[in-house]
Tab-separated table of C-alpha atoms in Angstrom:
chain	number	residue	atom	x	y	z
M	1	MET	CA	-1.504	-112.419	-67.578
M	2	SER	CA	-3.146	-112.686	-64.243
M	3	GLY	CA	-2.995	-109.784	-61.868
M	4	ALA	CA	-5.019	-108.080	-59.212
M	5	GLY	CA	-6.985	-104.933	-59.791
M	6	ILE	CA	-5.957	-101.651	-58.234
M	7	GLY	CA	-5.771	-101.750	-54.462
M	8	THR	CA	-7.917	-98.999	-53.009
M	9	GLY	CA	-5.871	-98.487	-49.880
M	10	ALA	CA	-6.854	-96.559	-46.795
M	11	ALA	CA	-6.708	-93.237	-48.576
M	12	VAL	CA	-9.384	-94.047	-51.129
M	13	ALA	CA	-12.944	-93.002	-50.405
M	14	THR	CA	-15.806	-94.583	-52.286
M	15	SER	CA	-18.739	-92.345	-51.586
M	16	GLY	CA	-19.786	-88.725	-51.447
M	17	THR	CA	-18.344	-86.117	-53.760
M	18	GLN	CA	-14.863	-87.646	-53.556
M	19	GLY	CA	-13.571	-91.080	-54.415
M	20	TYR	CA	-13.815	-91.169	-58.194
M	21	ASP	CA	-12.757	-94.363	-59.876
M	22	VAL	CA	-10.777	-92.455	-62.487
M	23	LEU	CA	-9.485	-88.900	-62.804
M	24	VAL	CA	-8.115	-87.664	-66.121
M	25	LEU	CA	-5.682	-84.752	-66.123
M	26	GLY	CA	-5.090	-83.055	-69.439
M	27	GLU	CA	-6.311	-81.031	-72.345
M	28	VAL	CA	-9.633	-80.810	-74.153
M	29	LEU	CA	-9.526	-79.605	-77.747
M	30	VAL	CA	-11.880	-78.332	-80.385
M	31	GLU	CA	-11.610	-80.831	-83.226
M	32	ILE	CA	-12.011	-79.725	-86.849
M	33	HIS	CA	-12.366	-82.795	-88.982
M	34	THR	CA	-12.162	-82.937	-92.759
M	35	GLY	CA	-12.524	-85.959	-94.979
M	36	THR	CA	-9.909	-84.548	-97.348
M	37	ALA	CA	-6.181	-85.116	-96.867
M	38	LEU	CA	-4.792	-81.926	-95.353
M	39	ARG	CA	-2.375	-81.354	-98.227
M	40	ASP	CA	-5.345	-81.482	-100.601
M	41	ALA	CA	-7.474	-78.995	-98.661
M	42	ALA	CA	-8.653	-76.058	-100.747
M	43	ASP	CA	-10.875	-73.040	-100.425
M	44	GLY	CA	-14.339	-74.375	-99.635
M	45	THR	CA	-13.261	-77.793	-98.316
M	46	PRO	CA	-16.048	-78.875	-95.925
M	47	ALA	CA	-15.189	-79.573	-92.292
M	48	ARG	CA	-16.945	-80.853	-89.184
M	49	VAL	CA	-16.534	-79.495	-85.636
M	50	SER	CA	-16.437	-81.857	-82.681
M	51	PHE	CA	-14.515	-82.119	-79.402
M	52	SER	CA	-11.592	-84.313	-78.472
M	53	GLY	CA	-8.118	-84.169	-76.948
M	54	ASP	CA	-6.457	-87.164	-75.315
M	55	ALA	CA	-7.909	-86.325	-71.893
M	56	LEU	CA	-11.503	-86.193	-73.108
M	57	ASN	CA	-11.054	-89.328	-75.222
M	58	ALA	CA	-9.692	-91.306	-72.282
M	59	ALA	CA	-12.291	-89.937	-69.863
M	60	ALA	CA	-15.156	-90.852	-72.192
M	61	ALA	CA	-13.780	-94.388	-72.538
M	62	ALA	CA	-13.429	-94.742	-68.765
M	63	VAL	CA	-17.058	-93.709	-68.276
M	64	ALA	CA	-18.221	-96.144	-70.936
M	65	ALA	CA	-16.278	-98.899	-69.172
M	66	GLY	CA	-18.257	-98.255	-66.003
M	67	ALA	CA	-16.004	-95.932	-64.008
M	68	ARG	CA	-17.083	-92.809	-62.177
M	69	THR	CA	-14.823	-90.345	-63.939
M	70	ALA	CA	-13.929	-86.677	-63.561
M	71	LEU	CA	-11.994	-84.396	-65.876
M	72	LEU	CA	-9.258	-82.204	-64.412
M	73	ALA	CA	-8.568	-79.567	-67.034
M	74	VAL	CA	-8.517	-75.870	-67.789
M	75	VAL	CA	-10.866	-74.630	-70.504
M	76	GLY	CA	-11.327	-71.219	-72.016
M	77	GLU	CA	-14.013	-68.623	-71.803
M	78	ASP	CA	-14.684	-68.358	-75.523
M	79	GLU	CA	-17.967	-69.304	-77.153
M	80	LEU	CA	-16.865	-72.860	-77.879
M	81	SER	CA	-16.432	-73.629	-74.177
M	82	VAL	CA	-20.185	-74.120	-73.791
M	83	PRO	CA	-20.580	-76.905	-76.390
M	84	LEU	CA	-17.191	-78.344	-75.393
M	85	LEU	CA	-18.249	-78.880	-71.782
M	86	ALA	CA	-21.716	-79.944	-72.872
M	87	ARG	CA	-20.190	-82.685	-75.011
M	88	ALA	CA	-18.035	-83.907	-72.134
M	89	ALA	CA	-21.070	-84.007	-69.845
M	90	GLU	CA	-23.098	-85.789	-72.541
M	91	LEU	CA	-20.411	-88.467	-72.549
M	92	GLY	CA	-20.938	-88.903	-68.803
M	93	VAL	CA	-17.748	-87.188	-67.675
M	94	ASP	CA	-17.974	-85.098	-64.490
M	95	VAL	CA	-16.824	-81.595	-65.453
M	96	SER	CA	-17.602	-79.937	-62.133
M	97	HIS	CA	-13.913	-79.641	-61.257
M	98	VAL	CA	-12.841	-78.038	-64.555
M	99	ARG	CA	-11.156	-74.652	-64.137
M	100	ARG	CA	-11.552	-71.665	-66.453
M	101	SER	CA	-9.035	-69.316	-68.051
M	102	PRO	CA	-9.561	-66.136	-70.108
M	103	ARG	CA	-7.706	-67.762	-73.006
M	104	PRO	CA	-9.054	-69.441	-76.125
M	105	ASN	CA	-9.445	-73.194	-76.221
M	106	GLY	CA	-6.902	-75.156	-78.202
M	107	ALA	CA	-7.977	-76.614	-81.532
M	108	TYR	CA	-6.680	-78.998	-84.152
M	109	LEU	CA	-7.398	-79.960	-87.725
M	110	LEU	CA	-7.166	-83.530	-88.951
M	111	CYS	CA	-8.413	-85.825	-91.676
M	112	ALA	CA	-9.890	-89.318	-91.376
M	113	ASP	CA	-7.310	-92.065	-90.946
M	114	THR	CA	-7.654	-95.814	-90.376
M	115	GLU	CA	-4.056	-96.692	-89.467
M	116	GLY	CA	-3.266	-94.203	-86.692
M	117	ASP	CA	-0.428	-92.631	-88.703
M	118	ARG	CA	-1.690	-89.125	-89.266
M	119	GLU	CA	-0.570	-85.537	-89.280
M	120	PHE	CA	-2.353	-82.939	-87.212
M	121	VAL	CA	-2.369	-79.158	-87.490
M	122	TYR	CA	-2.701	-77.612	-84.033
M	123	TRP	CA	-3.580	-74.206	-82.659
M	124	ARG	CA	-2.758	-74.403	-78.969
M	125	THR	CA	0.061	-71.946	-78.176
M	126	GLY	CA	-1.136	-69.831	-75.265
M	127	SER	CA	-4.348	-71.845	-75.016
M	128	ALA	CA	-6.415	-72.219	-71.871
M	129	GLY	CA	-5.239	-75.804	-71.543
M	130	SER	CA	-1.599	-74.730	-71.510
M	131	THR	CA	-2.174	-72.679	-68.341
M	132	LEU	CA	-2.532	-75.859	-66.272
M	133	SER	CA	-0.325	-75.381	-63.217
M	134	VAL	CA	0.661	-76.708	-59.809
M	135	GLU	CA	-1.862	-74.278	-58.328
M	136	HIS	CA	-4.617	-76.127	-60.164
M	137	VAL	CA	-3.271	-79.459	-58.960
M	138	GLU	CA	-3.181	-78.189	-55.379
M	139	SER	CA	-6.839	-77.216	-55.721
M	140	TRP	CA	-7.558	-80.828	-56.763
M	141	ARG	CA	-5.388	-82.425	-54.066
M	142	GLU	CA	-8.312	-83.927	-52.138
M	143	LEU	CA	-9.635	-85.480	-55.332
M	144	LEU	CA	-6.231	-86.877	-56.228
M	145	THR	CA	-5.676	-88.443	-52.824
M	146	SER	CA	-9.144	-89.955	-52.536
M	147	SER	CA	-9.650	-91.466	-55.990
M	148	LYS	CA	-8.486	-94.807	-57.300
M	149	ALA	CA	-6.664	-93.898	-60.496
M	150	LEU	CA	-5.256	-91.045	-62.557
M	151	ILE	CA	-4.656	-90.914	-66.306
M	152	THR	CA	-2.338	-88.326	-67.801
M	153	SER	CA	0.086	-88.068	-70.717
M	154	GLY	CA	3.212	-86.634	-72.231
M	155	ILE	CA	1.030	-84.352	-74.345
M	156	THR	CA	-0.260	-82.665	-71.203
M	157	GLY	CA	3.263	-82.321	-69.855
M	158	ALA	CA	4.470	-80.786	-73.118
M	159	LEU	CA	1.903	-77.973	-73.302
M	160	SER	CA	3.955	-75.556	-71.207
M	161	PRO	CA	6.489	-75.525	-68.353
M	162	SER	CA	3.654	-75.038	-65.869
M	163	SER	CA	1.752	-78.001	-67.347
M	164	ARG	CA	4.838	-80.172	-67.006
M	165	GLU	CA	5.132	-79.344	-63.316
M	166	ALA	CA	1.408	-79.957	-62.884
M	167	VAL	CA	1.665	-83.440	-64.397
M	168	LEU	CA	4.577	-84.321	-62.132
M	169	LEU	CA	2.855	-83.073	-58.994
M	170	ALA	CA	-0.408	-84.845	-59.816
M	171	ALA	CA	1.393	-88.120	-60.522
M	172	GLU	CA	3.429	-87.881	-57.330
M	173	THR	CA	0.333	-87.025	-55.292
M	174	VAL	CA	-1.662	-89.993	-56.552
M	175	HIS	CA	1.268	-92.368	-56.139
M	176	ALA	CA	1.966	-91.209	-52.581
M	177	ALA	CA	-1.696	-91.775	-51.688
M	178	GLY	CA	-1.571	-95.368	-52.949
M	179	GLY	CA	-3.483	-94.718	-56.163
M	180	HIS	CA	-2.806	-96.044	-59.645
M	181	LEU	CA	-1.243	-93.964	-62.437
M	182	SER	CA	-1.717	-94.671	-66.149
M	183	TYR	CA	0.636	-92.745	-68.406
M	184	ASP	CA	1.027	-92.466	-72.172
M	185	PRO	CA	4.226	-90.702	-73.338
M	186	ASN	CA	2.373	-89.690	-76.539
M	187	PHE	CA	5.415	-87.963	-78.032
M	188	ARG	CA	4.549	-85.055	-80.323
M	189	SER	CA	7.574	-83.474	-82.012
M	190	ARG	CA	5.616	-80.301	-82.739
M	191	LEU	CA	5.045	-79.831	-79.015
M	192	THR	CA	8.302	-80.838	-77.392
M	193	GLY	CA	11.828	-82.055	-77.994
M	194	ARG	CA	12.991	-85.598	-77.338
M	195	ASP	CA	15.251	-84.620	-74.451
M	196	ASP	CA	12.459	-82.866	-72.560
M	197	ALA	CA	10.032	-85.706	-73.235
M	198	ARG	CA	12.543	-88.264	-72.007
M	199	THR	CA	13.284	-86.264	-68.874
M	200	LEU	CA	9.569	-86.190	-68.047
M	201	LEU	CA	9.274	-89.918	-68.786
M	202	ALA	CA	12.148	-90.705	-66.426
M	203	ARG	CA	10.328	-88.874	-63.623
M	204	ILE	CA	6.916	-90.404	-64.352
M	205	ALA	CA	7.758	-94.034	-65.222
M	206	PRO	CA	8.620	-95.127	-61.646
M	207	LEU	CA	5.161	-93.910	-60.564
M	208	ALA	CA	3.226	-95.627	-63.361
M	209	GLY	CA	1.207	-98.780	-62.774
M	210	LEU	CA	0.404	-98.886	-66.505
M	211	LEU	CA	2.447	-97.248	-69.227
M	212	LYS	CA	0.783	-97.405	-72.631
M	213	THR	CA	2.847	-96.491	-75.658
M	214	SER	CA	3.125	-97.014	-79.399
M	215	CYS	CA	5.823	-98.608	-81.494
M	216	PRO	CA	7.622	-97.555	-83.546
M	217	ALA	CA	6.521	-93.903	-83.196
M	218	ASP	CA	6.845	-93.306	-79.451
M	219	ALA	CA	9.366	-96.060	-78.845
M	220	LEU	CA	11.919	-94.696	-81.301
M	221	ALA	CA	11.672	-91.211	-79.846
M	222	MET	CA	11.573	-92.208	-76.190
M	223	VAL	CA	13.692	-95.364	-75.819
M	224	ASP	CA	15.598	-95.665	-79.115
M	225	THR	CA	14.104	-98.880	-80.471
M	226	ASP	CA	11.513	-99.985	-82.996
M	227	ASP	CA	11.164	-103.427	-81.414
M	228	PRO	CA	8.056	-103.648	-79.182
M	229	ALA	CA	9.522	-106.201	-76.779
M	230	GLU	CA	12.716	-104.253	-76.327
M	231	ALA	CA	10.723	-101.045	-75.901
M	232	ALA	CA	8.654	-102.636	-73.137
M	233	ALA	CA	11.807	-103.857	-71.405
M	234	ARG	CA	13.341	-100.390	-71.550
M	235	TYR	CA	10.219	-98.708	-70.190
M	236	ARG	CA	10.128	-101.243	-67.375
M	237	ALA	CA	13.808	-100.565	-66.669
M	238	LEU	CA	12.796	-96.942	-66.122
M	239	GLY	CA	10.395	-98.138	-63.424
M	240	ALA	CA	7.007	-98.668	-65.074
M	241	ARG	CA	5.253	-101.657	-63.490
M	242	THR	CA	3.276	-102.816	-66.540
M	243	VAL	CA	3.827	-101.740	-70.147
M	244	ALA	CA	1.406	-102.064	-73.056
M	245	VAL	CA	2.916	-101.424	-76.485
M	246	THR	CA	0.656	-101.056	-79.510
M	247	ALA	CA	2.490	-102.467	-82.497
M	248	GLY	CA	0.246	-101.675	-85.450
M	249	ALA	CA	-3.489	-102.117	-85.714
M	250	ASP	CA	-3.534	-105.875	-85.088
M	251	ARG	CA	-1.322	-106.656	-82.091
M	252	LEU	CA	-0.251	-105.425	-78.690
M	253	LEU	CA	2.670	-106.454	-76.507
M	254	LEU	CA	1.902	-106.656	-72.783
M	255	ASP	CA	4.790	-106.906	-70.302
M	256	ASP	CA	3.933	-107.082	-66.602
M	257	GLY	CA	7.382	-108.061	-65.394
M	258	THR	CA	6.578	-111.746	-65.125
M	259	ARG	CA	5.711	-112.392	-68.741
M	260	ALA	CA	5.805	-110.510	-72.022
M	261	ALA	CA	3.384	-111.654	-74.716
M	262	TYR	CA	1.990	-110.450	-78.006
M	263	LEU	CA	-1.786	-110.286	-77.915
M	264	PRO	CA	-3.872	-110.137	-81.103
M	265	VAL	CA	-6.229	-107.170	-81.235
M	266	PRO	CA	-9.805	-107.761	-82.401
M	267	VAL	CA	-10.062	-106.714	-86.032
M	268	ASN	CA	-12.566	-104.021	-86.955
M	269	PRO	CA	-13.872	-104.990	-90.411
M	270	ASP	CA	-14.995	-101.444	-91.229
M	271	PRO	CA	-12.469	-98.927	-89.851
M	272	VAL	CA	-13.204	-95.251	-90.342
M	273	ASP	CA	-10.726	-93.289	-88.219
M	274	ALA	CA	-8.111	-94.397	-85.670
M	275	THR	CA	-8.010	-91.032	-83.902
M	276	GLY	CA	-8.237	-91.571	-80.148
M	277	ALA	CA	-8.011	-95.373	-80.248
M	278	GLY	CA	-4.975	-95.368	-77.967
M	279	ASP	CA	-6.750	-93.059	-75.532
M	280	CYS	CA	-9.756	-95.376	-75.605
M	281	PHE	CA	-7.469	-98.256	-74.707
M	282	THR	CA	-5.957	-96.393	-71.772
M	283	GLY	CA	-9.280	-95.129	-70.469
M	284	THR	CA	-10.894	-98.558	-70.672
M	285	ALA	CA	-7.986	-100.465	-69.126
M	286	THR	CA	-7.629	-97.986	-66.276
M	287	ALA	CA	-11.352	-98.024	-65.560
M	288	ARG	CA	-11.548	-101.799	-65.394
M	289	LEU	CA	-8.448	-102.014	-63.180
M	290	ALA	CA	-9.999	-99.411	-60.885
M	291	LEU	CA	-13.182	-101.463	-60.743
M	292	GLY	CA	-11.237	-104.540	-59.645
M	293	ASP	CA	-10.718	-106.553	-62.825
M	294	SER	CA	-7.489	-108.459	-63.405
M	295	LEU	CA	-4.831	-107.052	-65.689
M	296	ALA	CA	-5.594	-109.704	-68.314
M	297	ASP	CA	-9.301	-108.915	-68.366
M	298	SER	CA	-8.746	-105.159	-68.272
M	299	VAL	CA	-6.419	-105.296	-71.267
M	300	ALA	CA	-8.786	-107.588	-73.165
M	301	TYR	CA	-11.613	-105.105	-72.656
M	302	ALA	CA	-9.326	-102.221	-73.618
M	303	MET	CA	-8.301	-103.851	-76.889
M	304	ALA	CA	-11.928	-104.559	-77.752
M	305	ALA	CA	-13.041	-100.998	-76.958
M	306	ALA	CA	-10.189	-99.498	-78.964
M	307	SER	CA	-11.050	-101.694	-81.937
M	308	LEU	CA	-14.703	-100.675	-81.803
M	309	SER	CA	-13.788	-97.000	-81.459
M	310	VAL	CA	-12.239	-96.781	-84.917
M	311	SER	CA	-15.711	-97.096	-86.448
M	312	GLY	CA	-16.336	-93.431	-85.615
M	313	ARG	CA	-14.828	-90.191	-86.844
M	314	GLY	CA	-12.741	-88.181	-84.425
M	315	GLY	CA	-11.589	-88.830	-80.889
M	316	THR	CA	-15.049	-89.282	-79.380
M	317	GLY	CA	-17.034	-90.145	-82.484
M	318	ARG	CA	-17.507	-93.754	-81.366
M	319	VAL	CA	-17.387	-94.567	-77.662
M	320	PRO	CA	-18.616	-98.166	-77.318
M	321	HIS	CA	-20.869	-99.145	-74.423
M	322	PHE	CA	-19.297	-101.682	-72.091
M	323	THR	CA	-21.815	-104.398	-72.964
M	324	GLU	CA	-20.617	-104.249	-76.569
M	325	THR	CA	-16.989	-104.118	-75.485
M	326	ALA	CA	-17.386	-107.108	-73.184
M	327	ALA	CA	-19.149	-109.125	-75.872
M	328	LEU	CA	-16.373	-108.501	-78.386
M	329	ALA	CA	-13.690	-109.275	-75.800
M	330	ALA	CA	-15.350	-112.586	-74.937
M	331	ALA	CA	-15.749	-113.602	-78.578
M	332	HIS	CA	-12.182	-112.612	-79.364
M	333	ARG	CA	-10.844	-114.517	-76.387
M	334	ALA	CA	-12.678	-117.654	-77.517
M	335	ASP	CA	-11.247	-117.293	-81.029
M	336	THR	CA	-7.757	-116.669	-79.668
M	337	LEU	CA	-7.860	-119.752	-77.456
M	338	ALA	CA	-9.091	-121.811	-80.379
M	339	ASP	CA	-6.251	-120.846	-82.719
M	340	GLY	CA	-3.514	-120.359	-80.103
M	341	SER	CA	-2.596	-116.877	-81.318
M	342	VAL	CA	-1.047	-115.551	-78.091
M	343	HIS	CA	2.726	-115.672	-78.350
M	344	GLU	CA	5.370	-114.974	-75.760
M	345	ARG	CA	8.359	-113.002	-76.955
């Protein structure tokens, strides 16, 4: 799986206030985390407040992987905005470009899960995040045209009609400037219908340098298959350059157009919660590509970071430092070479 890192191109600056390695466009959420299955929740069930959302999860992972990273989002003006932004800044994410809206921040309730197959309860209708619009994207145009990579998702595009248009414009802007786009369809049936999600995917896929998705969940909804290899082929037929398909907790299919292979994921012996692991993968892979690593190395680091991340509760409960990620990736690669556990489809 050799491959060059992201080409910077003439449009990319590398100094001053512009020229971030990674921009992340999306939603930040208040996370209410309970250790009790949601159906078993009762009066007095204890809960823990933290901060997450796929954009914050991916941005935190990109920072940890060594990338200069900024969050492009709209947050509210309620009392929770202060600790929300403080947490993002604590994680090393630049929040200086975040916009504000006189709406409440979105929130969600979840319980701990080790397999990534969970139900969420959301409160985000009319949220600050859902006001994301093309006007916001226009205000970030200089950032988008001068930075190396953008991460966004189908969740962001499903928040509202204006958010959908914002995602499209941001993706088109970065692509036209020669930057890299990472996209995760992240289908959520409680947010959007399959037809709308597929229409957005068809517009975004031809712009995507890396499309990360899950199988069977996303693949069945988006491309009508529960086979990872077939899903990757169908996403590539839509125009995505490279596709990474998570197929359970222990393997990933990577298809870069020249080769499709199943890669074993490092096993976490003590998983706590898989929330945000996919976002961690995307943030890490995009960061390392932006920093010049090959596709093979970037994906190896991303798998290691995602595996480590499930040792924490919530989307940003465990954001591994890159030294730890690199060490696990190296050890896993040595083990994989020893037992020959990489298989082409």
